[in-house]
mmCIF file of C-alpha atoms in Angstrom:
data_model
loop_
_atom_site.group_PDB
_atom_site.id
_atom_site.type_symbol
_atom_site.label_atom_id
_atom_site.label_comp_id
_atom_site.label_asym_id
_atom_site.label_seq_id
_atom_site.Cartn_x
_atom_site.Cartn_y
_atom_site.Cartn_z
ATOM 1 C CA UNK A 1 -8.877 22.135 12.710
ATOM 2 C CA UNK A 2 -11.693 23.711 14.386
ATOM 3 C CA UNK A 3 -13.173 24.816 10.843
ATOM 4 C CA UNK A 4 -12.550 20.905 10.062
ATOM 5 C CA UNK A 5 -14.494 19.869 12.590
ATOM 6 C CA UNK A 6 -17.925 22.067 11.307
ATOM 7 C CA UNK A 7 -17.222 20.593 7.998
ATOM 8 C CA UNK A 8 -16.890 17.297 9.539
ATOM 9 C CA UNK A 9 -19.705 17.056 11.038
ATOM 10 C CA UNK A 10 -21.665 18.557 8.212
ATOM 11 C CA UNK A 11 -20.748 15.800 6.351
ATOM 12 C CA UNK A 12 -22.043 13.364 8.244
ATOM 13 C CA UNK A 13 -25.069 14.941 7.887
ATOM 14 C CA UNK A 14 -25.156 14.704 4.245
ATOM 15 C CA UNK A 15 -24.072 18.694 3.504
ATOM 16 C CA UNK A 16 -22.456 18.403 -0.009
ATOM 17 C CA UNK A 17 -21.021 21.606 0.005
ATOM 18 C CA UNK A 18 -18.884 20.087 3.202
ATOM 19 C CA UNK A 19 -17.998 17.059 0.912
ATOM 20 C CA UNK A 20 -16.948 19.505 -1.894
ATOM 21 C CA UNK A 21 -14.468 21.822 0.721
ATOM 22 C CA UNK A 22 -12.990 18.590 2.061
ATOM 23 C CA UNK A 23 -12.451 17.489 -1.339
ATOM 24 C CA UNK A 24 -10.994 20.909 -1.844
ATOM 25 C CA UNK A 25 -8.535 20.783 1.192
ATOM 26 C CA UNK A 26 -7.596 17.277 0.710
ATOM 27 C CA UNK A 27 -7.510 16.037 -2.784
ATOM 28 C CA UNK A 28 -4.277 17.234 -3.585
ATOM 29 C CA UNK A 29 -2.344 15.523 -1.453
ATOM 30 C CA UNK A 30 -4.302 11.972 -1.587
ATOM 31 C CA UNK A 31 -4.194 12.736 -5.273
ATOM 32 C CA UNK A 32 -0.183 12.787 -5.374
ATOM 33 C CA UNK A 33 -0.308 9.500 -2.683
ATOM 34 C CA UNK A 34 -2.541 7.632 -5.038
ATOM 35 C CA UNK A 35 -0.366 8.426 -8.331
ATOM 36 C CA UNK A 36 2.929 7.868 -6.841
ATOM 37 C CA UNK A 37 1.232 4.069 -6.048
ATOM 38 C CA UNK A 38 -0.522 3.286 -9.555
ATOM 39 C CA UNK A 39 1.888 5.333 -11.674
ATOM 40 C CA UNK A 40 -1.255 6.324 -14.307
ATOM 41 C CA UNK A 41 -3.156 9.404 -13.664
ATOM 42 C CA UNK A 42 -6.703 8.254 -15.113
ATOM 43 C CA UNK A 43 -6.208 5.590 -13.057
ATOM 44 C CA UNK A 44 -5.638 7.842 -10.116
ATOM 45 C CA UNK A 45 -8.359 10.364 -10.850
ATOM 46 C CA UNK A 46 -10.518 7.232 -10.795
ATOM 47 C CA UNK A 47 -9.357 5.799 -7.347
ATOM 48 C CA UNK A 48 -9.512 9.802 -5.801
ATOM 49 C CA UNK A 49 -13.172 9.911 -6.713
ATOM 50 C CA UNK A 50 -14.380 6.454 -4.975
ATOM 51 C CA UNK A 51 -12.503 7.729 -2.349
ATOM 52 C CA UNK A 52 -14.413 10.377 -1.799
ATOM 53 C CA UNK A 53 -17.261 8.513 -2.882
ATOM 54 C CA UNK A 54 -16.240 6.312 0.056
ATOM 55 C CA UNK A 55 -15.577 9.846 2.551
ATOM 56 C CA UNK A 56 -19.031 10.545 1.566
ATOM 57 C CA UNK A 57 -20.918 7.230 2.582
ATOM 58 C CA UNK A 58 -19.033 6.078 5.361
ATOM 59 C CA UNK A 59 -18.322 9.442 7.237
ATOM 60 C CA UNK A 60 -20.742 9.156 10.331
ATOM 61 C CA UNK A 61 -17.672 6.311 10.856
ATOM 62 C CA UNK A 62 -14.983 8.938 10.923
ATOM 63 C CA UNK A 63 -14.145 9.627 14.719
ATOM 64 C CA UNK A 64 -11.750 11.833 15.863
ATOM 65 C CA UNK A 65 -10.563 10.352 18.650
ATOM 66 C CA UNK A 66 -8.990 7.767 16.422
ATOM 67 C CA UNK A 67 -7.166 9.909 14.584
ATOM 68 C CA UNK A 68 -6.828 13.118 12.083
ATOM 69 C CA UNK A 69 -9.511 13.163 9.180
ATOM 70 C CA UNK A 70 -6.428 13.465 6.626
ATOM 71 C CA UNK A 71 -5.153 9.951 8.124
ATOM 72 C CA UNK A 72 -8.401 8.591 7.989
ATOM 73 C CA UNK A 73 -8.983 9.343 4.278
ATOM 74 C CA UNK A 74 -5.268 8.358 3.358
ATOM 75 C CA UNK A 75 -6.111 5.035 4.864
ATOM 76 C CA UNK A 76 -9.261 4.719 3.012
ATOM 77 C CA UNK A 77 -7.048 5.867 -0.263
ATOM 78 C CA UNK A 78 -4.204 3.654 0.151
ATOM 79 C CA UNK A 79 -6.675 0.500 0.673
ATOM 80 C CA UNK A 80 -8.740 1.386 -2.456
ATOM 81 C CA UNK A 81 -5.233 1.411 -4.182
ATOM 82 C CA UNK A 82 -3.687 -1.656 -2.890
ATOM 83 C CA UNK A 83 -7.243 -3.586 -4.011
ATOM 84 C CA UNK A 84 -7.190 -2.001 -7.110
ATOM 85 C CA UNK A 85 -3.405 -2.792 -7.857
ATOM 86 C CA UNK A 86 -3.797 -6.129 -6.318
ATOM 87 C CA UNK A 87 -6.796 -7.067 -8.680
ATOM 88 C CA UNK A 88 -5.068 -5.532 -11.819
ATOM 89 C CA UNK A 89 -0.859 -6.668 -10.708
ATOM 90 C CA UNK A 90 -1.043 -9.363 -8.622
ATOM 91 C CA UNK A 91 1.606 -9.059 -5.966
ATOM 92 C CA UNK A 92 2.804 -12.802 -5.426
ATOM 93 C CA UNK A 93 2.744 -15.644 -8.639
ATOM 94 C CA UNK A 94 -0.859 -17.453 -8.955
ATOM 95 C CA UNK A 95 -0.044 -19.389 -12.228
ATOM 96 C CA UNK A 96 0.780 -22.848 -12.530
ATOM 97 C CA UNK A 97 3.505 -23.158 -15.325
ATOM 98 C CA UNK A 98 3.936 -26.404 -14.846
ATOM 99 C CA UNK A 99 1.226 -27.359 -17.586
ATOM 100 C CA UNK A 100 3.270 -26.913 -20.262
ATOM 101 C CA UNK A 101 4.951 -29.487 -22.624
ATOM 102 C CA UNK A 102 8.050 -27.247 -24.041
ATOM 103 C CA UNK A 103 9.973 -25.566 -21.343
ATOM 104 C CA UNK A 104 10.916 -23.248 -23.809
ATOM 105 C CA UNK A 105 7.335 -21.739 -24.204
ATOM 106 C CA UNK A 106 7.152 -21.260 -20.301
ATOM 107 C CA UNK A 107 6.890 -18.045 -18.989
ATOM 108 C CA UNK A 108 10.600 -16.512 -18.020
ATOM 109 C CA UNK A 109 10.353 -15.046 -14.630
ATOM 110 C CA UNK A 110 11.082 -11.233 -14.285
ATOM 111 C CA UNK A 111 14.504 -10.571 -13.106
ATOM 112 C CA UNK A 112 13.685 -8.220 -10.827
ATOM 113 C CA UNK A 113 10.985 -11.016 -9.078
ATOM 114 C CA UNK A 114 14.246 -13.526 -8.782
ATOM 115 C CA UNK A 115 16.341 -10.521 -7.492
ATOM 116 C CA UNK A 116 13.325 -9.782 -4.573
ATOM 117 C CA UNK A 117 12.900 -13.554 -3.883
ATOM 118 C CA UNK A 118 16.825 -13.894 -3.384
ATOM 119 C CA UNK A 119 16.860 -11.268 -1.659
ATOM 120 C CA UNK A 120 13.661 -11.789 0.830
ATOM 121 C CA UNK A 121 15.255 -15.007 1.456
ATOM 122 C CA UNK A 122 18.203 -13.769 3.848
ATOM 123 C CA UNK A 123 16.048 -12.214 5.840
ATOM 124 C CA UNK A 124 15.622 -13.620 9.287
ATOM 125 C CA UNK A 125 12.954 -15.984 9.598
ATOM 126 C CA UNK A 126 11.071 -13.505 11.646
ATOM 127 C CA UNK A 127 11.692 -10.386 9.319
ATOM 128 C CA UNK A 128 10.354 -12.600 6.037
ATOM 129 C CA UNK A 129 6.948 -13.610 7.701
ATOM 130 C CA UNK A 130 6.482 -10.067 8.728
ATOM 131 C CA UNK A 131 7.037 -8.626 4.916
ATOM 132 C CA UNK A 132 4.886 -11.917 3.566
ATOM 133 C CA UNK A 133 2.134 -11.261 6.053
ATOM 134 C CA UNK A 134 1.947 -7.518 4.969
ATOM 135 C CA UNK A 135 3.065 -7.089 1.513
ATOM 136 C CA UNK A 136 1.813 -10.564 0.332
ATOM 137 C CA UNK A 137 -0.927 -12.144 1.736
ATOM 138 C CA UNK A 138 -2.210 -8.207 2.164
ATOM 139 C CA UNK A 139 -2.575 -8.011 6.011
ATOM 140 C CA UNK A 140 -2.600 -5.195 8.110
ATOM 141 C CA UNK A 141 -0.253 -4.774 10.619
ATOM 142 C CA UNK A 142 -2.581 -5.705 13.395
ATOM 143 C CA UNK A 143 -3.546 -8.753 11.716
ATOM 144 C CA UNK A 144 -0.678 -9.748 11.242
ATOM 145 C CA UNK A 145 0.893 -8.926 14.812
ATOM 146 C CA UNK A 146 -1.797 -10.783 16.006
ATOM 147 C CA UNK A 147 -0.838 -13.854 13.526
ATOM 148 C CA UNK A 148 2.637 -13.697 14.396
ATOM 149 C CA UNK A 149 1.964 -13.262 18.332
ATOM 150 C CA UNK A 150 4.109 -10.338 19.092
ATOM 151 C CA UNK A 151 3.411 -7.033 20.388
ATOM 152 C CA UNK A 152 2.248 -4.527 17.486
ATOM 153 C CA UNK A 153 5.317 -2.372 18.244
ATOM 154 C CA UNK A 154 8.122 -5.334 18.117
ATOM 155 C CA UNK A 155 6.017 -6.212 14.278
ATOM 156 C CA UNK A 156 6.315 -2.987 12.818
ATOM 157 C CA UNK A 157 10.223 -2.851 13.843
ATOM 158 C CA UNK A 158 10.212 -6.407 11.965
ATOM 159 C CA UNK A 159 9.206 -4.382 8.833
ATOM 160 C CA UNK A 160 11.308 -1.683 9.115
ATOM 161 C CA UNK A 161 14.178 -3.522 9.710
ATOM 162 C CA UNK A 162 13.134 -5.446 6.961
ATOM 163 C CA UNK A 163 12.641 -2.933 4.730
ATOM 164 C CA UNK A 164 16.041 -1.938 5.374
ATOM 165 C CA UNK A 165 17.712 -4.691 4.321
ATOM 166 C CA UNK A 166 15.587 -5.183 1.491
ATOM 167 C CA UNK A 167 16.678 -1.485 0.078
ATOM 168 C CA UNK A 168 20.419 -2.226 1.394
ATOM 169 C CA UNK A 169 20.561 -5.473 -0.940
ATOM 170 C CA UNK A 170 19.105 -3.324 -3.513
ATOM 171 C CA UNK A 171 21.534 -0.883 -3.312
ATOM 172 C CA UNK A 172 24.291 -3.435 -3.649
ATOM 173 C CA UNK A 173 23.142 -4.499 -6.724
ATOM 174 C CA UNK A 174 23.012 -1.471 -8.034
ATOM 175 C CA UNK A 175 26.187 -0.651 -7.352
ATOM 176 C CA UNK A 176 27.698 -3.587 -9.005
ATOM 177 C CA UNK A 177 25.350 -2.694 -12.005
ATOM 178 C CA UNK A 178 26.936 0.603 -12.160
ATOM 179 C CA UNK A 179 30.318 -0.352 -11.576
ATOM 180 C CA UNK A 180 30.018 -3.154 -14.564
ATOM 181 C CA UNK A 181 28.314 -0.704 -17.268
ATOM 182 C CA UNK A 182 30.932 1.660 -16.460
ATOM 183 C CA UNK A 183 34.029 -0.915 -17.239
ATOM 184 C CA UNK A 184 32.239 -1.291 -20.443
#
């Protein structure tokens, strides 16, 4: 940590050989965080360089009483990510389908999408405006705690218990999936 710290604060005085041992130390494992979230490796390579692109012009904002420089650059990663997969996927339904004449030539609606909606919708009331404020309107969890009106601790239980239930009726499914294509 101590040798982090020189490096550190190298970088934020513009020392490109500090940006290129960060790099070094650190791409690896926001490399594997990034690909596990776009599933595409060009795509990843992409998103790991304006990260560090990123590291490199925001670091005098790094401060280490926040936090571990790893945590700060995985945050930086994971919001490049979500932007970039929110611009390219979009995570909730922005099409109006209604404009069309034949039913027929509508759009069907991913099974999977109907299986999440049903799915989010026997959640407590409380549990589905925490995942909607966070996974769908793309809040953080402060915002969103602060939306909501509860403490930051009782809104990140909301999500966890959330998620929970989420997998658990996932799980279900799958189950009965399995349990059919093995009759057959």
């Amino acid at each position: 940590m101590q040798n982090d710290n020189f490096l550190i604060q190298q970088l934020k005085d513009k020392d490109e050989l500090a940006l290129s041992l960060l790099y070094d130390k650190y791409a690896g494992a926001i490399y594997s965080v990034i690909v596990k979230m776009v599933r595409d490796e060009g795509k990843a390579q992409n998103l790991l360089q304006d990260t560090f692109m990123t590291v490199w012009d925001k670091a005098e904002s790094y401060d280490a009483s926040k936090g571990r420089f790893y945590t700060w650059i995985f945050r930086i990663a994971r919001n490049k990510t979500l932007n970039f997969l929110r611009k390219v996927e979009p995570l909730i339904q922005t099409d109006d389908f209604s404009v069309y004449d034949n039913k027929e030539e509508a759009i069907s609606i991913d099974a999977k999408y109907l299986e999440l909606n049903g799915a989010i919708t026997t959640l407590e009331q409380h549990h589905k405006e925490a995942i909607e404020l966070v996974y769908f309107k793309g809040l953080t969890h402060k915002e969103a705690h602060q939306q909501m009106d509860v403490p930051l601790g009782t809104f990140k239980s909301y999500v966890r218990q959330a998620l929970k239930q989420l997998r658990k009726a996932y799980t279900k499914s799958l189950s009965v999936l399995l349990l059919i294509l093995n009759a057959l």
